JSON list of C-alpha atoms in Angstrom, two decimals:
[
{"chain": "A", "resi": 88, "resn": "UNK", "atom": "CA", "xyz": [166.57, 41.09, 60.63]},
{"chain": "A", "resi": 89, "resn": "UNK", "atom": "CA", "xyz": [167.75, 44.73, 61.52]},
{"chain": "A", "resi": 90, "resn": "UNK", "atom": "CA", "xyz": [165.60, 46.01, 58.28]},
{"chain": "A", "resi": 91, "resn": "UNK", "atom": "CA", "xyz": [161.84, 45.06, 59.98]},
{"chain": "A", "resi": 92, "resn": "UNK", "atom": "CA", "xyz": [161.87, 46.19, 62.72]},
{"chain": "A", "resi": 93, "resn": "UNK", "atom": "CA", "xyz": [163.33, 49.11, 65.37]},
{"chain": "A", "resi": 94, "resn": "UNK", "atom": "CA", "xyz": [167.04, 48.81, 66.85]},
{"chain": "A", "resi": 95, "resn": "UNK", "atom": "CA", "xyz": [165.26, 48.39, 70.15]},
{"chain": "A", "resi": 96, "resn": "UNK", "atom": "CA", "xyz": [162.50, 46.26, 69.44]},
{"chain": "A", "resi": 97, "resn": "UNK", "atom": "CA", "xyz": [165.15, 43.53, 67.94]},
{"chain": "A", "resi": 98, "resn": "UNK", "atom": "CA", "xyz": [167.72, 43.92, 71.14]},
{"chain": "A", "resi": 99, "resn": "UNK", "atom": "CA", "xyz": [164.98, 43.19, 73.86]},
{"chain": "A", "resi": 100, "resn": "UNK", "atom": "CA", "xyz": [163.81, 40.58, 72.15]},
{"chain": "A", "resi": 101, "resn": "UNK", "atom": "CA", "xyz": [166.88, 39.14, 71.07]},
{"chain": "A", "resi": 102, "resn": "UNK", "atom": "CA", "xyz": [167.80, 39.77, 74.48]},
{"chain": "A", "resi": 103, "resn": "UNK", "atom": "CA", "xyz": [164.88, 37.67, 76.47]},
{"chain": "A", "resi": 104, "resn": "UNK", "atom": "CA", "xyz": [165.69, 34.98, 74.61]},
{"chain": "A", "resi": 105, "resn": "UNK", "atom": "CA", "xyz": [169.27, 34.84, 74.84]},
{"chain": "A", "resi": 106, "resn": "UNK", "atom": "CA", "xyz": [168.42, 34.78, 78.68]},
{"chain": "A", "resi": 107, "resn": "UNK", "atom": "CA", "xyz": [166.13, 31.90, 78.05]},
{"chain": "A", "resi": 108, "resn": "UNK", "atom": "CA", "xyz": [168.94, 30.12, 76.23]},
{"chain": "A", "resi": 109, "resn": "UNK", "atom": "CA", "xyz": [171.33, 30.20, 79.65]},
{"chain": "A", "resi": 110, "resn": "UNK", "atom": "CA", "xyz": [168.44, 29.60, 82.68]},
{"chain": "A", "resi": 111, "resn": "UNK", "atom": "CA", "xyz": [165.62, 27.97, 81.06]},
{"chain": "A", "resi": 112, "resn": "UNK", "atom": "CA", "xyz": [165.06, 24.13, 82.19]},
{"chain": "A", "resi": 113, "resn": "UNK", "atom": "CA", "xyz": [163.22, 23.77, 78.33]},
{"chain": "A", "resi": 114, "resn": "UNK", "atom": "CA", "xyz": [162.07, 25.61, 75.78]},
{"chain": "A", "resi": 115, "resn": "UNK", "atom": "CA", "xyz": [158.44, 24.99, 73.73]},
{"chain": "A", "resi": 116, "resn": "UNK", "atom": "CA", "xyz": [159.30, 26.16, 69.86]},
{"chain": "A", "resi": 117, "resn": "UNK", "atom": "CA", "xyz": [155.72, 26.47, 68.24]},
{"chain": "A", "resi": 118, "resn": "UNK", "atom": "CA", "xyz": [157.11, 24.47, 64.80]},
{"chain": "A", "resi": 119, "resn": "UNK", "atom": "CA", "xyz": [159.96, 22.48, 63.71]},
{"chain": "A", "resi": 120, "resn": "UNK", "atom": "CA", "xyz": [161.25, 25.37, 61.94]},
{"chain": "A", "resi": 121, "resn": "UNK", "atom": "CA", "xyz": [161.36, 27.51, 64.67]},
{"chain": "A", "resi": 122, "resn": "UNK", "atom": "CA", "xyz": [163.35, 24.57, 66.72]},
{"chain": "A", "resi": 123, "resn": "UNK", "atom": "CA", "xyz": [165.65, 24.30, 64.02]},
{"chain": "A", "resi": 124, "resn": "UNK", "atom": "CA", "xyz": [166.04, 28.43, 63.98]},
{"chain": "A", "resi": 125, "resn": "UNK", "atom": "CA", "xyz": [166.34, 28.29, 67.61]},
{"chain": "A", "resi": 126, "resn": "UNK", "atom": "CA", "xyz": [169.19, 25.67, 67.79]},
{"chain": "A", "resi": 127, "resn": "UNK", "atom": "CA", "xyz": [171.63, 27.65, 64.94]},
{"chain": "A", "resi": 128, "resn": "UNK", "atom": "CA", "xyz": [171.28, 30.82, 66.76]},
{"chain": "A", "resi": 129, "resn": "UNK", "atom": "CA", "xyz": [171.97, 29.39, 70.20]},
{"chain": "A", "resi": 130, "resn": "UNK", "atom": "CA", "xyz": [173.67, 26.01, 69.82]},
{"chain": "A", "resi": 131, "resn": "UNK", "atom": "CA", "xyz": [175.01, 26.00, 73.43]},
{"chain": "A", "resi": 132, "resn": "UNK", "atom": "CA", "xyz": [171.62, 24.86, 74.26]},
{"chain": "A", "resi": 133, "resn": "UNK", "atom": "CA", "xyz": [170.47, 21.20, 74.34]},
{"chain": "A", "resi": 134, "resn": "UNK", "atom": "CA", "xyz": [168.70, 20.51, 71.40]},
{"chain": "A", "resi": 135, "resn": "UNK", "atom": "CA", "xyz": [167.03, 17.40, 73.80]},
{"chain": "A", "resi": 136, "resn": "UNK", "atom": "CA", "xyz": [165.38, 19.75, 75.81]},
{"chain": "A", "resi": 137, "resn": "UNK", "atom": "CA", "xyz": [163.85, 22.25, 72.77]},
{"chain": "A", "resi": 138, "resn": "UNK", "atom": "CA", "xyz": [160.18, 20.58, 72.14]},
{"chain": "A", "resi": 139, "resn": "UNK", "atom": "CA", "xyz": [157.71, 21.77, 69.67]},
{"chain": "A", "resi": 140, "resn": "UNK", "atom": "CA", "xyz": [154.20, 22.15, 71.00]},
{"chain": "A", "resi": 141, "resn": "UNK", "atom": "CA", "xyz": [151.70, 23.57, 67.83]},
{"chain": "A", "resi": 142, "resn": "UNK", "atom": "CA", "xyz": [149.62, 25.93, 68.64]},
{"chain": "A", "resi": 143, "resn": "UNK", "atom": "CA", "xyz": [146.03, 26.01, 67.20]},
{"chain": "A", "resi": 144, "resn": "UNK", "atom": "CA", "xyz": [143.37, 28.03, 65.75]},
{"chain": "A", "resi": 145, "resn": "UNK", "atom": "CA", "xyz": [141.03, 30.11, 68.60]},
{"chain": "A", "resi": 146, "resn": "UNK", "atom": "CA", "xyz": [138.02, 29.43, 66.27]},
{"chain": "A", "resi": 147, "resn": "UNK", "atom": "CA", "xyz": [135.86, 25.97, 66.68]},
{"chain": "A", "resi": 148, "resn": "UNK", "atom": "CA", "xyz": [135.12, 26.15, 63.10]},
{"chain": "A", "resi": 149, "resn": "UNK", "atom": "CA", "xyz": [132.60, 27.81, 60.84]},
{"chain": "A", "resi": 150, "resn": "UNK", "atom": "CA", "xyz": [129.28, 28.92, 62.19]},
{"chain": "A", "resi": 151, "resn": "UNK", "atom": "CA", "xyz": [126.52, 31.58, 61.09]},
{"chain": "A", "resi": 152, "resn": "UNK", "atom": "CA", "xyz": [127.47, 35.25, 62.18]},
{"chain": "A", "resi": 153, "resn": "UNK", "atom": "CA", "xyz": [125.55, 38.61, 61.24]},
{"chain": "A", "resi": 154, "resn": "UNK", "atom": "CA", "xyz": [127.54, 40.60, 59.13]},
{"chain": "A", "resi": 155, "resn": "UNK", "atom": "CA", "xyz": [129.28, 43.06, 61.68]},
{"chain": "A", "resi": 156, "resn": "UNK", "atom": "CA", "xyz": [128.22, 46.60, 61.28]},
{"chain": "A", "resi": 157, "resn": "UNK", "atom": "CA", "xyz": [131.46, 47.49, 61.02]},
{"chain": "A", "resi": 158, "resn": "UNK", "atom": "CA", "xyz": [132.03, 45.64, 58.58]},
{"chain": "A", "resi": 159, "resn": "UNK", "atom": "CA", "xyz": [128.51, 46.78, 55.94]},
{"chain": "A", "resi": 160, "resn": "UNK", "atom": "CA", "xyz": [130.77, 48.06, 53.05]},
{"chain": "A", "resi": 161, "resn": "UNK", "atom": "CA", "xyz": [132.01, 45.03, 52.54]},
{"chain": "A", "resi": 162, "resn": "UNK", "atom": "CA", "xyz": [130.39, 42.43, 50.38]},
{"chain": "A", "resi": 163, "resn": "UNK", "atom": "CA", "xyz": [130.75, 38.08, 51.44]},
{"chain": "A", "resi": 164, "resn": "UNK", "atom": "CA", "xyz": [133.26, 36.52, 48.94]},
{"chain": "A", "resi": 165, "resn": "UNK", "atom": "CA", "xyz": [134.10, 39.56, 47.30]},
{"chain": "A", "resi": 166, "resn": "UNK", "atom": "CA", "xyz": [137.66, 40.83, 49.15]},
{"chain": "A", "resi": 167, "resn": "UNK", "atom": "CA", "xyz": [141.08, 39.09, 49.60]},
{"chain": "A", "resi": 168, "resn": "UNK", "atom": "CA", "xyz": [142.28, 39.35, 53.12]},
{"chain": "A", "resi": 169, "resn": "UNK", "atom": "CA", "xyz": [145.57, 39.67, 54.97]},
{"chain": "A", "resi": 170, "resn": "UNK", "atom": "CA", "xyz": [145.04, 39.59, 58.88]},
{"chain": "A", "resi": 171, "resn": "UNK", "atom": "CA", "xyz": [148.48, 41.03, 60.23]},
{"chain": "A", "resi": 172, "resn": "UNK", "atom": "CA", "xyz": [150.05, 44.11, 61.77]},
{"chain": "A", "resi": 173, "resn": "UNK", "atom": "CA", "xyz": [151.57, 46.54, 59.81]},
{"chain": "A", "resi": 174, "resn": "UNK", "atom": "CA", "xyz": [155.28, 46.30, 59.49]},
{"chain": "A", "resi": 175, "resn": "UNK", "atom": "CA", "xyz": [158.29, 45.54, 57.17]},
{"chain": "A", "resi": 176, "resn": "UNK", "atom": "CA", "xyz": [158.28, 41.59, 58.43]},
{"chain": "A", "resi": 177, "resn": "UNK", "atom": "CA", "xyz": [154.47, 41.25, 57.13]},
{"chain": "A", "resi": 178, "resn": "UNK", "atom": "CA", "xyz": [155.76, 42.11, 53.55]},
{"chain": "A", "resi": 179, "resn": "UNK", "atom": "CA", "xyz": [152.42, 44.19, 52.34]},
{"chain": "A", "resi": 180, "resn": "UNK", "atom": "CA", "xyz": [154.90, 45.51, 49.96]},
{"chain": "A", "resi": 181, "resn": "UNK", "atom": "CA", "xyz": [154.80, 42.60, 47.63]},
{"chain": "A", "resi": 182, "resn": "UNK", "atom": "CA", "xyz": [150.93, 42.31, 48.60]},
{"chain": "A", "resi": 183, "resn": "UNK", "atom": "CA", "xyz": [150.25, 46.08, 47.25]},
{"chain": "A", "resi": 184, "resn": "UNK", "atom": "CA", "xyz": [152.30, 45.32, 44.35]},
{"chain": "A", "resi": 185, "resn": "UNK", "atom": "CA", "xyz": [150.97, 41.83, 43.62]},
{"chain": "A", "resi": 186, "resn": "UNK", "atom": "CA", "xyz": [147.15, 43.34, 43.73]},
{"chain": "A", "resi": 187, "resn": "UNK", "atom": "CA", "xyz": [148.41, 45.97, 41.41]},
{"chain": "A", "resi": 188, "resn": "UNK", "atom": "CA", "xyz": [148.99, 44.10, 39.29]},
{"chain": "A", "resi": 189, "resn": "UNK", "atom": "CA", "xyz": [146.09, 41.75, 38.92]},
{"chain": "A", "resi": 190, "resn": "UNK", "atom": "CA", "xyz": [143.87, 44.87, 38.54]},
{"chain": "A", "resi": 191, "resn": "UNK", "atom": "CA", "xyz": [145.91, 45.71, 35.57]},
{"chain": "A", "resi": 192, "resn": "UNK", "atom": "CA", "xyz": [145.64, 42.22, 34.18]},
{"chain": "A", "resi": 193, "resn": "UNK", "atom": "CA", "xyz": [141.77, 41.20, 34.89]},
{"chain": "A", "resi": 194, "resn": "UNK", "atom": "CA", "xyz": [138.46, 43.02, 34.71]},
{"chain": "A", "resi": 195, "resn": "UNK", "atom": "CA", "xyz": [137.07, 40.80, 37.68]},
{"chain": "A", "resi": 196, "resn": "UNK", "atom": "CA", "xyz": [138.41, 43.22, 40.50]},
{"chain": "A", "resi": 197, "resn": "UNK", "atom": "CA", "xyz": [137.38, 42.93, 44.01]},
{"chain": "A", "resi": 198, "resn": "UNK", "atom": "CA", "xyz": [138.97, 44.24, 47.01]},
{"chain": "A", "resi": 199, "resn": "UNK", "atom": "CA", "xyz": [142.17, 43.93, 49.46]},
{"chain": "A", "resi": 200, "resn": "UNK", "atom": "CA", "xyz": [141.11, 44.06, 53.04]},
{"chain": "A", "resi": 201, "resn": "UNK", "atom": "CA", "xyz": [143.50, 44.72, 55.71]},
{"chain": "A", "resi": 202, "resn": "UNK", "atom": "CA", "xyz": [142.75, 43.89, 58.97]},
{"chain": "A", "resi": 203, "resn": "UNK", "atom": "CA", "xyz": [145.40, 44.74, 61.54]},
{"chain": "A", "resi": 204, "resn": "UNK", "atom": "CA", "xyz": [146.94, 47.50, 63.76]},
{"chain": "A", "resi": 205, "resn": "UNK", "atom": "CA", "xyz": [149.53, 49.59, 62.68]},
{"chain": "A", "resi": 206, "resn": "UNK", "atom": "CA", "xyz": [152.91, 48.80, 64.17]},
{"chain": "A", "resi": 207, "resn": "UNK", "atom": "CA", "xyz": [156.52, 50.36, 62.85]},
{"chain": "A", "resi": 208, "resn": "UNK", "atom": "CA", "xyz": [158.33, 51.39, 60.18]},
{"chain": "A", "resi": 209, "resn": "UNK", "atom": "CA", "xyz": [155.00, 52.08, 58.02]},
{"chain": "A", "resi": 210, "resn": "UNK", "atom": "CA", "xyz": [156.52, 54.80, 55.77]},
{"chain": "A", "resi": 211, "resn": "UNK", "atom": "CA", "xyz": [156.88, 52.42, 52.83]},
{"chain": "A", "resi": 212, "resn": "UNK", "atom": "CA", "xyz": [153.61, 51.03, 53.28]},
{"chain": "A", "resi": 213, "resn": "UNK", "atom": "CA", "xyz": [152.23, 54.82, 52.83]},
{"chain": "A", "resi": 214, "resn": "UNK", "atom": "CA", "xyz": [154.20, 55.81, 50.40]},
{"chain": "A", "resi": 215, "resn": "UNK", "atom": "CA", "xyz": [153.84, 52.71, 47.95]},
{"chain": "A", "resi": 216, "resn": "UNK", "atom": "CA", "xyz": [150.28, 52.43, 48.78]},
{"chain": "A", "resi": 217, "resn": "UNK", "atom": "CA", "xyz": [149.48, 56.01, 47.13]},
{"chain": "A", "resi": 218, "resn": "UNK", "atom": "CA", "xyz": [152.63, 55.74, 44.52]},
{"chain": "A", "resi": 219, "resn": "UNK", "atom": "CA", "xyz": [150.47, 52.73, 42.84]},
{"chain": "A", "resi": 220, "resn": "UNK", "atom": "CA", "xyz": [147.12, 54.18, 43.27]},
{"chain": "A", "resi": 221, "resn": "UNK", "atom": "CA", "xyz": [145.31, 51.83, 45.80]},
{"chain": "A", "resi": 222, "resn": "UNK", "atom": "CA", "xyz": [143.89, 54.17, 48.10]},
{"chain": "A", "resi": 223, "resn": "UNK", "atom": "CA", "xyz": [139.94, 53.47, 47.09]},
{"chain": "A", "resi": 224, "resn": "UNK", "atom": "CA", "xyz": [140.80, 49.47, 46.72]},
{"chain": "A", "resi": 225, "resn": "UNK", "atom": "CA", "xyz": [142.26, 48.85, 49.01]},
{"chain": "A", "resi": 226, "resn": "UNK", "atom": "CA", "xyz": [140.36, 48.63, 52.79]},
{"chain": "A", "resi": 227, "resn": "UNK", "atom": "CA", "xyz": [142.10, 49.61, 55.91]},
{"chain": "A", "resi": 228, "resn": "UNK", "atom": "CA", "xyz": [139.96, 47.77, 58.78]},
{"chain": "A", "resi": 229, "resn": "UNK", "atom": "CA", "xyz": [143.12, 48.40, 61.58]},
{"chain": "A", "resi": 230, "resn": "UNK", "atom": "CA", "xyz": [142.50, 46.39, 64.85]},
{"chain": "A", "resi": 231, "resn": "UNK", "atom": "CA", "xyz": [139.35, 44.01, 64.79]},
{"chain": "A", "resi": 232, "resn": "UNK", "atom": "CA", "xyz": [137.29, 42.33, 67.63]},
{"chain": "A", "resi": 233, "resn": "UNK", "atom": "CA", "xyz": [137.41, 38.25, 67.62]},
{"chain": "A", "resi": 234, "resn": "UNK", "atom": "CA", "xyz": [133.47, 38.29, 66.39]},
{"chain": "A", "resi": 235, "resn": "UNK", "atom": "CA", "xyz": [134.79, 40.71, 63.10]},
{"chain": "A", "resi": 236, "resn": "UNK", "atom": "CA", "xyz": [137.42, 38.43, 62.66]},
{"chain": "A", "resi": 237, "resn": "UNK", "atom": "CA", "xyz": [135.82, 35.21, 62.39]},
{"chain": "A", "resi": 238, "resn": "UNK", "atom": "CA", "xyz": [133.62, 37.08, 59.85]},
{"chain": "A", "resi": 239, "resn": "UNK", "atom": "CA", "xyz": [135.89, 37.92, 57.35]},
{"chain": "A", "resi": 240, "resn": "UNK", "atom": "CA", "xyz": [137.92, 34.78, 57.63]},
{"chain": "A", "resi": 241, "resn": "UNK", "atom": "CA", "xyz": [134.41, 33.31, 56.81]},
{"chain": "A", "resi": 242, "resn": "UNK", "atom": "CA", "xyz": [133.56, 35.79, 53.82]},
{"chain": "A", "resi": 243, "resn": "UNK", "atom": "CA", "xyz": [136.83, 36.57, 52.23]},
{"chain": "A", "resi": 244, "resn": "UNK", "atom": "CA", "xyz": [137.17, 34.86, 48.55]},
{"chain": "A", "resi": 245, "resn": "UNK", "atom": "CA", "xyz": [140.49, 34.00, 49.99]},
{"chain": "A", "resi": 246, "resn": "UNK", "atom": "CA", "xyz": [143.24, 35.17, 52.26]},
{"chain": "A", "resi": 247, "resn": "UNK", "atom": "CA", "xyz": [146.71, 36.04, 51.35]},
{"chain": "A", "resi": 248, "resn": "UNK", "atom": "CA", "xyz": [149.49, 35.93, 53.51]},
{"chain": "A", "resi": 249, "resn": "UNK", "atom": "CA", "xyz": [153.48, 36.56, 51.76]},
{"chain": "A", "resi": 250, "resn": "UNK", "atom": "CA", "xyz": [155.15, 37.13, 55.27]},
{"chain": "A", "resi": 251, "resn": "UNK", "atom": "CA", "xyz": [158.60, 36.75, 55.37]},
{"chain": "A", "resi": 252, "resn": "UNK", "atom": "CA", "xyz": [159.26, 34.90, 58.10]},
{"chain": "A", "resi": 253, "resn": "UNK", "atom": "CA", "xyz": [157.00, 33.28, 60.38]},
{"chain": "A", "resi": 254, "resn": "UNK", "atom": "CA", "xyz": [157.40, 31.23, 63.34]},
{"chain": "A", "resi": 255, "resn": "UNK", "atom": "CA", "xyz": [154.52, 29.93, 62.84]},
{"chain": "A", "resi": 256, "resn": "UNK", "atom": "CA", "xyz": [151.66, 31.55, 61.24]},
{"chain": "A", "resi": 257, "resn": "UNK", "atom": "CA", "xyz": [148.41, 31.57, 63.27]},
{"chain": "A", "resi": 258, "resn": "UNK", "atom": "CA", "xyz": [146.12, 33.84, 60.73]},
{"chain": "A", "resi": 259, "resn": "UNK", "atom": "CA", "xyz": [147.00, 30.72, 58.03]},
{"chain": "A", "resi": 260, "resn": "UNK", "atom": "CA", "xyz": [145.79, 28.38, 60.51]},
{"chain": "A", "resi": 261, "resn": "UNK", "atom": "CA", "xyz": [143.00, 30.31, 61.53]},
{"chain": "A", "resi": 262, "resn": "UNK", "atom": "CA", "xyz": [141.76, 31.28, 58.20]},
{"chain": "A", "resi": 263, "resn": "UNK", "atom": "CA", "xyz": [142.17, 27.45, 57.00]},
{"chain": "A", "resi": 264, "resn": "UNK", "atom": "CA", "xyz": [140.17, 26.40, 60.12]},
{"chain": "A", "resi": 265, "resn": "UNK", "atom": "CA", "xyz": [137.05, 28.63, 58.82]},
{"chain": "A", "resi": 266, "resn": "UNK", "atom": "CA", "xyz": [137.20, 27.31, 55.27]},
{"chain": "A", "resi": 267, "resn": "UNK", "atom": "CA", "xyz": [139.25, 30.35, 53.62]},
{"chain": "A", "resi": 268, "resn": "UNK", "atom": "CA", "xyz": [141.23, 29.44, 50.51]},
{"chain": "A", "resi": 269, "resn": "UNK", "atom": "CA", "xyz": [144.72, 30.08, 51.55]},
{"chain": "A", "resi": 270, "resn": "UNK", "atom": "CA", "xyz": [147.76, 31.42, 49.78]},
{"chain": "A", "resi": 271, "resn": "UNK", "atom": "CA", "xyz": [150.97, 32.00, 51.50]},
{"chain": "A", "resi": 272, "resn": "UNK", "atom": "CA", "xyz": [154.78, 32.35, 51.46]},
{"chain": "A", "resi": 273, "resn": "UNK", "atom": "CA", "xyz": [156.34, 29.21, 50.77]},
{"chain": "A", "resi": 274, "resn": "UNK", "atom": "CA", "xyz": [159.26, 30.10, 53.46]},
{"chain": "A", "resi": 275, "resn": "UNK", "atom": "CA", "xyz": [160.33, 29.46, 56.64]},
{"chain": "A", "resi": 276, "resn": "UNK", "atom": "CA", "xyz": [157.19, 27.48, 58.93]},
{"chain": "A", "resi": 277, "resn": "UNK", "atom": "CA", "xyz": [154.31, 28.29, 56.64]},
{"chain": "A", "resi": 278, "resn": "UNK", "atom": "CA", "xyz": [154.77, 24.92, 54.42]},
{"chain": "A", "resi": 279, "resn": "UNK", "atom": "CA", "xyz": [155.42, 22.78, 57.64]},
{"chain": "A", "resi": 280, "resn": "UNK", "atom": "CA", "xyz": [151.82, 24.42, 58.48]},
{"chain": "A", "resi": 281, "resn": "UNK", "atom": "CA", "xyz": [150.02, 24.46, 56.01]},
{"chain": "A", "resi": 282, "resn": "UNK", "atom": "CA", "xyz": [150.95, 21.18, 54.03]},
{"chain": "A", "resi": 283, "resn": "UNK", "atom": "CA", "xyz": [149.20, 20.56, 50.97]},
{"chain": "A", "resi": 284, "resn": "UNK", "atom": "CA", "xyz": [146.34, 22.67, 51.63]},
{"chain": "A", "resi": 285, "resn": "UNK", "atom": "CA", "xyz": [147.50, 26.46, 50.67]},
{"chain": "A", "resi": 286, "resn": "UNK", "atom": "CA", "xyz": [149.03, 27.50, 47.44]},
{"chain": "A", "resi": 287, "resn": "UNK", "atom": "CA", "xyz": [152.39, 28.28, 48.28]},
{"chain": "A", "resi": 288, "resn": "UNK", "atom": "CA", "xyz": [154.38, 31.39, 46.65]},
{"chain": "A", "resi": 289, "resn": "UNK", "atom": "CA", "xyz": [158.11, 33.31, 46.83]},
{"chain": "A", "resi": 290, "resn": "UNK", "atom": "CA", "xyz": [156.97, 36.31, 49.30]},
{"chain": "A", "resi": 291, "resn": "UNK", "atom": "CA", "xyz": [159.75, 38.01, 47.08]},
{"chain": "A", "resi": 292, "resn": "UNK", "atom": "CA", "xyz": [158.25, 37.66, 44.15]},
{"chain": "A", "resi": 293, "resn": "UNK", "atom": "CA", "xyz": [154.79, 40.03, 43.35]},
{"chain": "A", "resi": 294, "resn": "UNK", "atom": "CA", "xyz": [154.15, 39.17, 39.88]},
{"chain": "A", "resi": 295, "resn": "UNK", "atom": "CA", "xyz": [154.35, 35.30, 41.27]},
{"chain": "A", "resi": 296, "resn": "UNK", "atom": "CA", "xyz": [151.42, 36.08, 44.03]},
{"chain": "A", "resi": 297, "resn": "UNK", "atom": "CA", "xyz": [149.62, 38.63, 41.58]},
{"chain": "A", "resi": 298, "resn": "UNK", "atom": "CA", "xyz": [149.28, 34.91, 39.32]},
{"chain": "A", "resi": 299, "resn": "UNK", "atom": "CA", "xyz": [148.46, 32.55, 41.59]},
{"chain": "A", "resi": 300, "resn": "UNK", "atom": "CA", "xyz": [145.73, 34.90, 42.89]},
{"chain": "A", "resi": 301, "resn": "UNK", "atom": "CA", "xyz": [145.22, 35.54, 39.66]},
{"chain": "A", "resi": 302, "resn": "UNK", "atom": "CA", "xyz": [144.58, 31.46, 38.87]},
{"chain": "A", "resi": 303, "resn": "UNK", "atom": "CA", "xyz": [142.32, 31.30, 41.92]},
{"chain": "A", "resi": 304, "resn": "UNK", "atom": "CA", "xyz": [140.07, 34.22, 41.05]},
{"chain": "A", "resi": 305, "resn": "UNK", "atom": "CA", "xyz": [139.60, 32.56, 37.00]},
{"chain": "A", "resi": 306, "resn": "UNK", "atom": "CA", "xyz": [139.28, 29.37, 38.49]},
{"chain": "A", "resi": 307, "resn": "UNK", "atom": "CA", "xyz": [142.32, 27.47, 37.02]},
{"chain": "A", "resi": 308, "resn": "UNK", "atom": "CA", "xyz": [143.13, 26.00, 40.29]}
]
């Protein structure tokens, strides 16, 4: 999709795996959906010899950490979460916009931490992030180290993920593997992941997320 990323970016890797579609003896897909992707997009190959192999979670599961000191200002159970880099594919737009708009609509008001590099095409991100006001609510952590992370999938009230297209998803599996309430996009690989144990929403839809974190925050689901 020529709108989330650079001109270059999308040709080399477009590229590398048009290569891998001509020499490759097999090809591992990390989800059904991304078999299925691969397979429209180069049908010439053999769908016989495309396998999906899952990947899974780097954590082991919950155990006690020390809050990092990095991490002080923030308060256990008391921040949504999105672990993922900045840029267009990531959709923070609707995840600005949905937060937004639950502090407009309840007094219980906690923060959004983002934990994640910067990567490209991060004007809009800047631009709507100050147009709507959130610059004291919202928590830019950029790149964290594997002990920070496991703390704040641990301590978030929940983590919120409306990419736009995944091939798979590992923060959804890794924050469901440390016992974080999970809501996600309800597109491409992210219900063949998570089943029955996220709440799934339109990642093009903000007032939709703002609700259903709105739902798990009052406790109506």
């Amino acid at each position: 999709e020529p709108s989330w990323t650079t001109e270059a970016n999308r040709i080399g890797c477009f590229s590398g795996v048009f290569r891998a579609s001509l020499f490759a003896d097999a090809i591992v897909a990390i989800s059904e959906f991304s078999r299925r992707h691969f397979l429209e997009v180069f049908p010439h190959y053999p769908a016989s010899r495309v396998h999906v192999i899952y990947p899974a979670s780097r954590f082991d599961g919950p155990r006690d950490l020390p809050q990092p000191a990095a991490l002080r200002r923030l308060q256990p159970g008391r921040f949504w979460l999105n672990v993922a880099t900045i840029e267009p594919r990531k959709n923070h737009r609707c995840l600005l916009q949905a937060y937004a708009r639950l502090l407009d609509s309840t007094r219980i008001t906690i923060s959004l931490v983002l934990a994640g590099a910067r990567g490209w095409l991060t004007e809009e991100f800047d631009r709507l992030l100050a147009e709507l006001g959130l610059g004291e609510r919202v928590i830019l952590l950029g790149y964290v180290s594997e002990d920070e992370l496991r703390w704040l999938y641990q301590n978030c009230f929940a983590f919120v993920y409306p990419s736009l297209f995944e091939g798979f998803g590992l923060p959804v599996v890794e924050a469901m593997s440390l016992g974080a309430p999970v809501i996600c996009s309800n597109t491409t690989s992210l219900p063949e992941i998570t089943g029955e144990a996220a709440l799934l929403v339109d990642p093009r839809d903000p007032e939709g997320l703002a609700s259903s974190m709105s739902d798990l925050l009052l406790g109506r689901v």
